[in-house]
Coordinates of C-alpha atoms and ligand atoms in Angstrom, one line a residue:
X1 CA -5.5 1.1 9.7
X2 CA -6.6 -2.9 9.6
X3 CA -3.9 -4.8 8.7
X4 CA -4.5 -6.2 5.3
X5 CA -4.4 -2.5 4.3
X6 CA -0.8 -1.9 6.0
X7 CA 1.2 -5.1 4.6
X8 CA 1.8 -4.4 0.6
X9 CA 0.3 -7.5 -0.9
X10 CA 2.1 -10.6 -1.6
X11 CA 0.8 -10.0 -5.5
X12 CA 2.6 -6.5 -5.7
X13 CA 5.9 -7.9 -4.3
X14 CA 5.7 -11.3 -6.5
X15 CA 5.2 -8.6 -9.3
X16 CA 8.3 -6.7 -8.7
X17 CA 10.4 -10.0 -8.4
X18 CA 8.9 -10.2 -11.9
X19 CA 10.4 -6.9 -13.1
X20 CA 14.1 -7.5 -11.6
X21 CA 14.0 -11.2 -13.1
X22 CA 13.4 -9.6 -16.7
X23 CA 15.4 -6.9 -15.9
X24 CA 18.5 -9.6 -15.5
X25 CA 17.8 -11.3 -18.1
X26 CA 18.0 -8.3 -19.8
X27 CA 21.7 -7.3 -17.7
X28 CA 22.7 -11.2 -18.4
X29 CA 23.1 -10.2 -22.2
X30 CA 24.9 -6.8 -22.0
X31 CA 28.8 -7.5 -22.8
X32 CA 30.2 -6.2 -19.6
X33 CA 28.1 -6.0 -16.1
X34 CA 26.5 -2.7 -15.6
X35 CA 27.4 -0.7 -11.7
X36 CA 25.6 1.1 -9.5
X37 CA 26.4 3.1 -6.9
X38 CA 24.3 3.2 -3.8
X39 CA 25.1 6.2 -1.4
X40 CA 23.7 7.4 2.4
X41 CA 22.5 9.9 4.2
X42 CA 21.0 10.4 7.9
X43 CA 19.7 7.6 9.9
X44 CA 20.1 4.1 10.6
X45 CA 16.7 3.6 9.3
X46 CA 18.3 4.6 5.6
X47 CA 21.1 2.4 5.8
X48 CA 18.9 -0.4 6.2
X49 CA 16.8 1.1 3.3
X50 CA 19.6 1.7 1.2
X51 CA 20.6 -2.5 1.7
X52 CA 17.4 -3.6 0.5
X53 CA 17.9 -1.1 -2.5
X54 CA 21.1 -2.8 -3.5
X55 CA 19.7 -6.3 -3.0
X56 CA 17.3 -5.0 -5.7
X57 CA 19.8 -4.3 -7.8
X58 CA 22.4 -7.5 -7.3
X59 CA 19.4 -9.2 -8.3
X60 CA 18.4 -7.1 -11.7
X61 CA 22.3 -8.0 -11.9
X62 CA 24.2 -4.8 -11.0
X63 CA 27.2 -5.1 -9.5
X64 CA 28.5 -2.1 -6.9
X65 CA 31.0 0.5 -7.2
X66 CA 32.6 3.4 -5.0
X67 CA 33.3 5.3 -8.3
X68 CA 30.4 7.9 -9.5
X69 CA 32.4 8.3 -13.1
X70 CA 31.6 4.8 -13.9
X71 CA 28.7 3.7 -12.1
X72 CA 25.6 2.6 -14.6
X73 CA 22.9 3.5 -11.6
X74 CA 23.6 6.1 -9.3
X75 CA 21.4 6.2 -5.9
X76 CA 21.7 8.9 -3.6
X77 CA 19.1 8.2 -0.3
X78 CA 18.4 11.4 1.0
X79 CA 17.8 12.8 4.3
X80 CA 15.4 15.7 5.7
X81 CA 15.8 15.8 9.4
X82 CA 18.0 18.9 8.8
X83 CA 18.7 21.7 6.1
X84 CA 22.5 20.9 6.3
X85 CA 21.8 17.6 5.0
X86 CA 19.8 18.7 2.2
X87 CA 22.0 20.9 1.4
X88 CA 25.0 18.6 0.9
X89 CA 22.9 16.5 -0.7
X90 CA 21.6 18.8 -3.5
X91 CA 25.4 19.9 -3.4
X92 CA 26.7 16.0 -4.1
X93 CA 23.7 16.0 -7.1
X94 CA 24.6 18.7 -9.1
X95 CA 27.9 17.6 -9.1
X96 CA 26.5 14.9 -11.1
X97 CA 26.1 16.7 -14.0
X98 CA 29.8 16.8 -15.2
X99 CA 29.6 12.6 -14.5
X100 CA 27.2 12.4 -17.3
X101 CA 28.1 15.1 -19.5
X102 CA 31.3 12.4 -19.8
X103 CA 28.7 9.1 -19.9
X104 CA 25.3 9.9 -20.9
X105 CA 23.6 6.9 -20.1
X106 CA 23.7 7.2 -16.9
X107 CA 20.9 6.9 -14.7
X108 CA 20.3 9.0 -11.6
X109 CA 17.9 8.4 -9.0
X110 CA 16.9 9.9 -5.7
X111 CA 15.3 8.8 -2.9
X112 CA 15.0 8.6 0.5
X113 CA 13.2 11.5 2.7
X114 CA 13.9 14.6 1.5
X115 CA 12.3 13.3 -1.3
X116 CA 9.0 13.2 -0.1
X117 CA 8.7 17.3 0.8
X118 CA 6.7 18.9 -1.9
X119 CA 9.5 21.6 -2.3
X120 CA 12.4 19.5 -2.9
X121 CA 10.9 16.9 -5.4
X122 CA 9.8 20.1 -7.3
X123 CA 13.2 21.8 -7.0
X124 CA 14.1 18.3 -8.3
X125 CA 12.3 18.6 -11.1
X126 CA 12.4 21.6 -12.4
X127 CA 16.5 22.7 -11.6
X128 CA 17.9 18.9 -11.4
X129 CA 17.6 18.0 -15.1
X130 CA 19.9 15.6 -15.5
X131 CA 18.1 13.6 -12.7
X132 CA 16.0 10.6 -14.0
X133 CA 14.1 9.5 -10.9
X134 CA 12.7 10.4 -8.0
X135 CA 10.7 8.3 -5.6
X136 CA 9.8 8.3 -2.2
X137 CA 10.4 6.1 1.0
X138 CA 6.7 4.8 1.0
X139 CA 7.5 3.4 -2.5
X140 CA 11.0 1.8 -1.9
X141 CA 9.9 -1.3 -2.7
X142 CA 8.6 -0.4 -6.5
X143 CA 12.4 0.6 -7.2
X144 CA 12.2 -2.1 -10.0
X145 CA 9.1 -1.2 -11.4
X146 CA 10.2 2.4 -11.2
X147 CA 13.7 1.8 -13.0
X148 CA 12.5 -0.3 -15.6
X149 CA 10.4 2.8 -16.8
X150 CA 12.9 5.0 -17.2
X151 CA 15.2 2.2 -19.0
X152 CA 12.1 1.5 -21.6
X153 CA 10.8 4.5 -22.1
X154 CA 13.9 7.0 -21.7
X155 CA 11.7 9.4 -19.5
X156 CA 12.2 11.2 -16.4
X157 CA 9.7 8.8 -13.5
X158 CA 8.9 10.6 -10.1
X159 CA 6.9 8.6 -7.6
X160 CA 6.2 10.4 -4.1
X161 CA 3.2 9.6 -3.5
X162 CA 1.7 10.7 0.1
X163 CA 0.8 7.6 2.3
X164 CA 0.1 6.4 5.5
X165 CA 2.8 3.7 5.1
X166 CA 2.6 0.4 4.5
X167 CA 5.5 -2.6 4.9
X168 CA 6.9 -4.3 2.4
X169 CA 8.3 -7.9 3.8
X170 CA 10.2 -10.2 1.7
X171 CA 12.4 -7.7 0.2
X172 CA 15.9 -8.8 -0.8
X173 CA 19.0 -7.2 1.1
X174 CA 23.0 -6.7 0.5
X175 CA 24.1 -6.1 4.0
X176 CA 27.5 -3.8 4.7
X177 CA 29.0 -6.2 6.8
X178 CA 28.2 -9.6 8.4
X179 CA 29.1 -8.7 12.0
X180 CA 26.7 -6.6 12.5
X181 CA 22.8 -6.1 11.0
X182 CA 20.4 -3.9 11.5
X183 CA 16.7 -5.3 12.1
X184 CA 13.9 -2.7 11.4
X185 CA 11.1 -4.2 13.8
X186 CA 8.9 -1.1 12.6
X187 CA 8.1 2.0 10.7
X188 CA 6.7 5.6 10.6
X189 CA 6.5 8.0 13.7
X190 CA 3.5 9.2 15.4
X191 CA 4.6 11.2 18.3
X192 CA 5.1 14.8 15.5
X193 CA 7.8 17.1 17.9
X194 CA 7.5 19.9 17.0
X195 CA 10.5 20.3 15.4
X196 CA 10.9 17.5 13.3
X197 CA 9.7 16.5 9.3
X198 CA 9.9 12.7 10.2
X199 CA 6.2 11.9 11.2
X200 CA 5.4 13.8 7.1
X201 CA 7.8 11.9 5.4
X202 CA 7.7 8.5 6.6
X203 CA 4.1 8.3 7.9
X204 CA 2.4 6.4 10.2
X205 CA 4.3 4.4 13.0
X206 CA 3.6 0.4 12.0
X207 CA 4.5 -2.9 13.3
X208 CA 6.0 -5.6 11.4
X209 CA 5.1 -8.7 12.7
X210 CA 7.0 -10.5 15.7
X211 CA 7.4 -14.0 13.9
X212 CA 9.0 -12.2 10.7
X213 CA 11.6 -10.2 12.8
X214 CA 12.0 -13.1 14.8
X215 CA 12.4 -15.2 11.3
X216 CA 15.0 -13.2 10.4
X217 CA 17.2 -12.5 13.9
X218 CA 17.9 -16.2 13.9
X219 CA 19.0 -16.5 10.0
X220 CA 20.9 -14.0 10.8
X221 CA 22.5 -15.3 13.9
X222 CA 22.8 -18.7 11.9
X223 CA 25.0 -16.8 9.5
X224 CA 27.5 -15.4 12.2
X225 CA 25.6 -12.3 13.0
X226 CA 27.7 -10.6 16.3
X227 CA 25.9 -6.9 16.4
X228 CA 21.9 -6.9 15.9
X229 CA 20.0 -3.1 15.9
X230 CA 16.6 -3.4 16.3
X231 CA 15.5 0.1 14.2
X232 CA 12.3 2.5 14.7
X233 CA 11.7 5.4 14.7
X234 CA 10.3 5.1 18.3
X235 CA 11.1 1.5 19.1
X236 CA 8.6 1.7 22.7
X237 CA 5.8 2.0 20.5
X238 CA 6.4 -1.5 18.8
X239 CA 3.5 -3.4 19.2
X240 CA 0.6 -1.1 19.6
X241 CA -1.0 -1.4 16.2
X242 CA -0.6 -5.2 15.7
X243 CA -3.3 -5.8 18.1
X244 CA -1.5 -9.0 19.4
X245 CA -1.1 -8.1 22.9
X246 CA 2.9 -8.6 22.1
X247 CA 5.1 -4.9 23.5
X248 CA 8.6 -3.6 22.5
X249 CA 10.1 -5.3 26.1
X250 CA 7.9 -8.6 24.7
X251 CA 9.8 -8.7 21.5
X252 CA 13.1 -8.3 23.0
X253 CA 12.5 -10.5 25.3
X254 CA 11.5 -13.2 22.3
X255 CA 14.5 -12.1 20.3
X256 CA 17.0 -12.9 23.4
X257 CA 15.7 -16.2 23.2
X258 CA 16.8 -17.1 19.6
X259 CA 19.8 -19.5 19.7
X260 CA 23.0 -17.8 19.1
X261 CA 25.7 -15.5 20.1
X262 CA 25.3 -12.2 20.0
X263 CA 24.2 -8.4 21.0
X264 CA 20.5 -7.0 20.9
X265 CA 21.1 -3.4 20.7
X266 CA 17.9 -0.7 19.5
X267 CA 16.6 2.6 18.6
X268 CA 15.7 5.1 19.1
X269 CA 13.4 4.8 22.2
X270 CA 11.7 7.7 23.0
X271 CA 11.4 8.5 26.9
X272 CA 7.6 9.2 27.1
X273 CA 7.0 5.5 26.8
X274 CA 10.2 3.5 28.0
X275 CA 8.7 1.6 31.2
X276 CA 9.9 -0.1 34.0
X277 CA 8.9 -3.4 32.0
X278 CA 11.2 -2.9 29.3
X279 CA 14.4 -1.6 31.8
X280 CA 13.2 -4.8 33.6
X281 CA 13.5 -6.8 30.6
X282 CA 16.6 -5.1 29.5
X283 CA 18.7 -6.4 32.5
X284 CA 17.5 -9.7 32.6
X285 CA 18.0 -10.5 29.2
X286 CA 21.4 -11.7 28.4
X287 CA 21.5 -10.8 25.2
X288 CA 21.0 -6.9 25.0
X289 CA 23.6 -4.7 25.3
X290 CA 24.0 -2.8 28.2
X291 CA 23.4 0.5 26.2
X292 CA 20.6 2.8 26.1
X293 CA 19.7 5.5 23.7
X294 CA 17.3 7.8 25.3
X295 CA 17.4 11.4 23.6
X296 CA 16.2 14.2 26.0
X297 CA 16.3 17.2 23.6
X298 CA 16.4 19.7 25.7
X299 CA 16.5 20.3 30.3
X300 CA 14.2 22.8 30.4
X301 CA 10.5 21.7 31.3
X302 CA 9.0 24.8 28.5
X303 CA 10.9 23.8 26.0
X304 CA 10.3 20.2 26.4
X305 CA 5.9 20.8 26.2
X306 CA 6.8 23.6 23.5
X307 CA 8.7 20.4 21.5
X308 CA 5.5 18.6 22.4
X309 CA 7.8 15.6 24.0
X310 CA 5.8 14.6 26.7
X311 CA 7.2 14.0 29.6
X312 CA 9.4 16.6 31.9
X313 CA 12.9 16.9 32.9
X314 CA 11.9 15.3 36.5
X315 CA 10.4 12.2 35.0
X316 CA 13.3 12.0 32.7
X317 CA 15.9 12.0 35.4
X318 CA 13.3 9.1 37.5
X319 CA 13.9 7.3 34.8
X320 CA 17.6 7.7 34.2
X321 CA 17.5 6.7 37.8
X322 CA 15.3 3.2 38.0
X323 CA 17.5 2.4 35.3
X324 CA 20.7 2.3 36.7
X325 CA 19.4 0.8 39.7
X326 CA 19.2 -2.0 37.9
X327 CA 21.9 -1.7 34.9
X328 CA 24.6 0.6 36.8
X329 CA 26.8 0.0 34.4
X330 CA 25.0 1.2 31.2
X331 CA 26.4 3.6 28.8
X332 CA 23.7 6.2 28.0
X333 CA 23.4 8.3 25.4
X334 CA 21.3 11.0 23.8
X335 CA 20.3 14.3 21.3
X336 CA 20.3 17.4 22.4
X337 CA 19.3 20.7 19.6
X338 CA 20.3 23.4 21.1
X339 CA 18.3 26.5 19.9
X340 CA 15.0 26.0 19.2
X341 CA 12.9 28.8 18.7
X342 CA 12.6 31.0 21.7
X343 CA 14.9 28.7 23.8
X344 CA 16.7 31.5 25.9
X345 CA 20.2 30.9 27.4
X346 CA 18.7 30.8 30.6
X347 CA 16.9 28.0 29.3
X348 CA 19.5 26.3 27.5
X349 CA 21.3 26.1 30.8
X350 CA 18.8 23.7 32.3
X351 CA 20.1 21.5 29.6
X352 CA 23.8 21.8 30.6
X353 CA 22.6 21.0 33.9
X354 CA 20.9 18.2 33.0
X355 CA 24.2 16.5 30.9
X356 CA 25.9 17.9 34.3
X357 CA 23.4 15.5 36.2
X358 CA 22.9 12.5 34.2
X359 CA 26.7 12.2 32.8
X360 CA 26.6 10.8 29.3
X361 CA 28.8 8.8 28.4
X362 CA 28.3 10.1 24.0
X363 CA 25.8 12.8 22.8
X364 CA 24.5 13.6 19.5
X365 CA 24.5 17.2 19.5
X366 CA 22.5 19.0 16.4
X367 CA 21.9 23.4 16.2
X368 CA 17.6 23.5 15.6
X369 CA 17.4 23.5 11.8
X370 CA 13.7 24.9 10.9
X371 CA 11.3 22.4 8.3
X372 CA 8.7 23.4 5.9
X373 CA 5.5 22.2 7.2
X374 CA 6.1 21.7 11.3
X375 CA 4.5 23.9 13.5
X376 CA 7.8 24.5 15.5
X377 CA 9.0 26.3 11.9
X378 CA 5.8 28.8 12.2
X379 CA 7.3 29.7 15.9
X380 CA 9.2 33.6 16.8
X381 CA 12.9 32.6 16.6
X382 CA 14.7 35.5 18.2
X383 CA 17.9 34.2 19.4
X384 CA 20.6 35.3 17.3
X385 CA 22.9 32.8 15.2
X386 CA 25.8 33.7 17.3
X387 CA 24.2 33.0 20.1
X388 CA 23.4 29.5 19.3
X389 CA 26.5 28.6 18.6
X390 CA 27.7 29.9 21.5
X391 CA 25.4 27.9 23.3
X392 CA 26.6 24.8 20.9
X393 CA 30.0 25.6 22.0
X394 CA 29.1 25.1 26.1
X395 CA 27.2 22.2 25.6
X396 CA 30.1 20.3 22.9
X397 CA 32.6 21.8 25.8
X398 CA 30.9 20.4 28.9
X399 CA 30.3 16.7 27.4
X400 CA 33.6 16.5 26.1
X401 CA 35.1 16.7 29.5
X402 CA 32.2 14.6 30.7
X403 CA 33.3 11.9 28.6
X404 CA 36.7 11.8 28.9
X405 CA 36.1 11.4 32.7
X406 CA 34.0 8.6 31.7
X407 CA 36.5 7.2 29.6
X408 CA 39.4 7.7 32.0
X409 CA 37.6 5.7 34.4
X410 CA 37.7 2.9 32.1
X411 CA 41.7 2.5 32.5
X412 CA 42.8 -0.6 34.4
X413 CA 39.4 -2.8 34.2
X414 CA 39.4 -5.6 31.4
X415 CA 36.6 -6.3 29.7
X416 CA 34.6 -8.1 26.8
X417 CA 34.8 -6.8 23.2
X418 CA 34.1 -7.6 19.9
X419 CA 37.1 -7.1 17.2
X420 CA 35.2 -5.5 14.6
X421 CA 37.8 -4.6 11.5
X422 CA 40.8 -3.3 10.7
X423 CA 42.0 -0.2 12.4
X424 CA 43.1 3.0 9.9
X425 CA 44.4 5.4 12.3
X426 CA 48.2 3.9 11.8
X427 CA 49.0 3.1 15.0
X428 CA 46.8 0.4 15.8
X429 CA 45.7 -2.6 13.6
X430 CA 42.5 -3.2 15.0
X431 CA 39.1 -1.6 16.2
X432 CA 36.5 -3.2 18.6
X433 CA 33.4 -2.7 20.6
X434 CA 32.6 -2.8 24.4
X435 CA 29.5 -4.7 25.0
X436 CA 27.9 -1.2 25.6
X437 CA 29.3 -0.3 22.2
X438 CA 32.7 2.4 23.0
X439 CA 35.2 2.2 20.7
X440 CA 38.5 0.2 20.9
X441 CA 41.4 0.5 19.6
X442 CA 43.8 -2.5 19.9
X443 CA 46.8 -4.1 18.5
X444 CA 46.6 -7.9 17.5
X445 CA 46.3 -10.1 14.6
X446 CA 43.9 -9.4 11.6
X447 CA 42.2 -12.4 11.9
X448 CA 40.8 -11.8 15.0
X449 CA 38.4 -9.8 13.3
X450 CA 34.8 -11.4 14.3
X451 CA 35.5 -12.9 17.6
X452 CA 34.8 -11.9 21.0
X453 CA 38.5 -11.1 23.1
X454 CA 39.6 -9.6 26.3
X455 CA 40.5 -6.2 26.8
X456 CA 42.7 -4.4 29.3
X457 CA 42.3 -0.7 28.8
X458 CA 45.4 0.8 29.2
X459 CA 44.4 4.3 27.6
X460 CA 42.0 6.7 26.6
X461 CA 40.7 9.6 24.9
X462 CA 37.3 12.2 24.7
X463 CA 36.4 9.9 21.9
X464 CA 37.8 6.3 22.4
X465 CA 39.4 4.0 24.4
X466 CA 43.1 2.1 24.1
X467 CA 43.5 -1.0 24.9
X468 CA 45.4 -4.7 24.6
X469 CA 44.0 -8.0 24.1
X470 CA 44.5 -9.9 27.0
Ligands
5AD1 N1 16.8 20.4 13.7 C1 17.7 19.8 15.0 N2 17.9 18.5 15.3 C2 16.4 18.0 15.2 N3 16.2 16.5 14.9 C3 15.4 16.2 14.8 N4 14.3 17.3 13.9 C4 15.6 18.4 14.2 C5 15.6 19.3 13.5 N5 14.6 20.3 13.3 C6 17.1 15.8 16.3 C7 17.1 15.5 17.0 C8 16.2 13.7 16.8 C9 17.6 13.0 15.9 C10 17.9 11.8 15.3 O1 17.7 14.8 15.6 O2 17.8 15.4 18.4 O3 15.9 12.9 18.0
SF4_2 FE1 10.6 13.0 14.9 FE2 10.3 12.4 17.4 FE3 9.1 11.6 15.8 FE4 11.4 11.1 16.9 S1 10.0 10.8 17.9 S2 11.3 10.8 14.6 S3 12.3 13.3 16.9 S4 9.2 13.4 15.5

């Protein structure tokens, strides 16, 4: 696609801004400011999208609530990556019939990845008649227009066009906090791992221009943001579509050069294009956090091939070895799928041995969930649910042991941490994060939230570290 076709034209975005202003005029004449609630499922990209939805709602004059009973507009941003997430959304949307009965003017909107699946949109249309607006990820930027159609015409609106995907620059955002921020650097995915729905619902890979990303990072740094996560489905293919001879490592270097006192994280990385250049750049750039999420998915070569992952166990382990040579203390995390169609327990045991070899600090573990329209959903899947569950439990038990050992090794060390919030555990007053992203429970004055501190680690569990300020 040509660059001009990728960017949504400025006139179209201006038109949406005008619609937001018109709605604002209308809304500001109401006796009371209307309230909106935005509920987000799924990954960080969805969180980032919800911040733009809040940005648009705020410009249209809405204030925010967490109470669905009093909301005038409810937006539910859905996830399609596993069936469980879809079922939870449907359950919660079903329950909204009650709130809407009590408040018939309430507008219920569904967006996000699950709405881009034709069978889900169809289900909402037929069986969830209280839902007023359904829109897919490709038309997020059109939300003001779609919402005003619902308000003006009092009719249901469905807008889920199939689209390779474009980029809308300059949408307003209301961020969740001042301390941490997501910055999308690219959208979509071209990898088509055989189990994954993402490429079908989020379109093809497209990168934001470096200058737009840097502008956003500069502004965040100037506002005192301390922890910036660069987001993309596969950040390692950043720039391939730009024709500027800039890759992800170059972008990291440029973000690192932005003045300010902040850490840079990024996710997700695909092992097939995590380059030596990237590792060297990470090691060299002082703002880049000593942390990498490098999803391996499985430890067996036949399974990796069936997943269409484009690397094998040996290549993955070699990457980890080279990375640790450059950054010995790097915090490593990964995603694992248990029970991919046809995976035997013997093959699954290769995942266990890979875990024991790599010794991740933490893992995100999933039982395979068939996604309609993906190649893996068509494969024979003879293993029983019980056996998959048993394997899953073995995986979790092994990782818990490794996490506990890795956390215990922190005890006695003094580390820099960012105090990032007040603690709700009843035993400590503060939460903090190490540069590598591990959670630390601490006691101290609440005024310290937002500052870097030195913490001595005094205890640990599977999940977290405990410490005291020094
Ligand atoms: N079933 C289970 N897990 C999945 N993931 C993606 N698709 C599926 C699926 N169909 C997991 C992968 C990915 C993470 C975001 O979700 O591990 O890295
Ligand atoms: Fe899905 Fe694979 Fe793309 Fe990740 S890289 S979004 S797992 S297809």
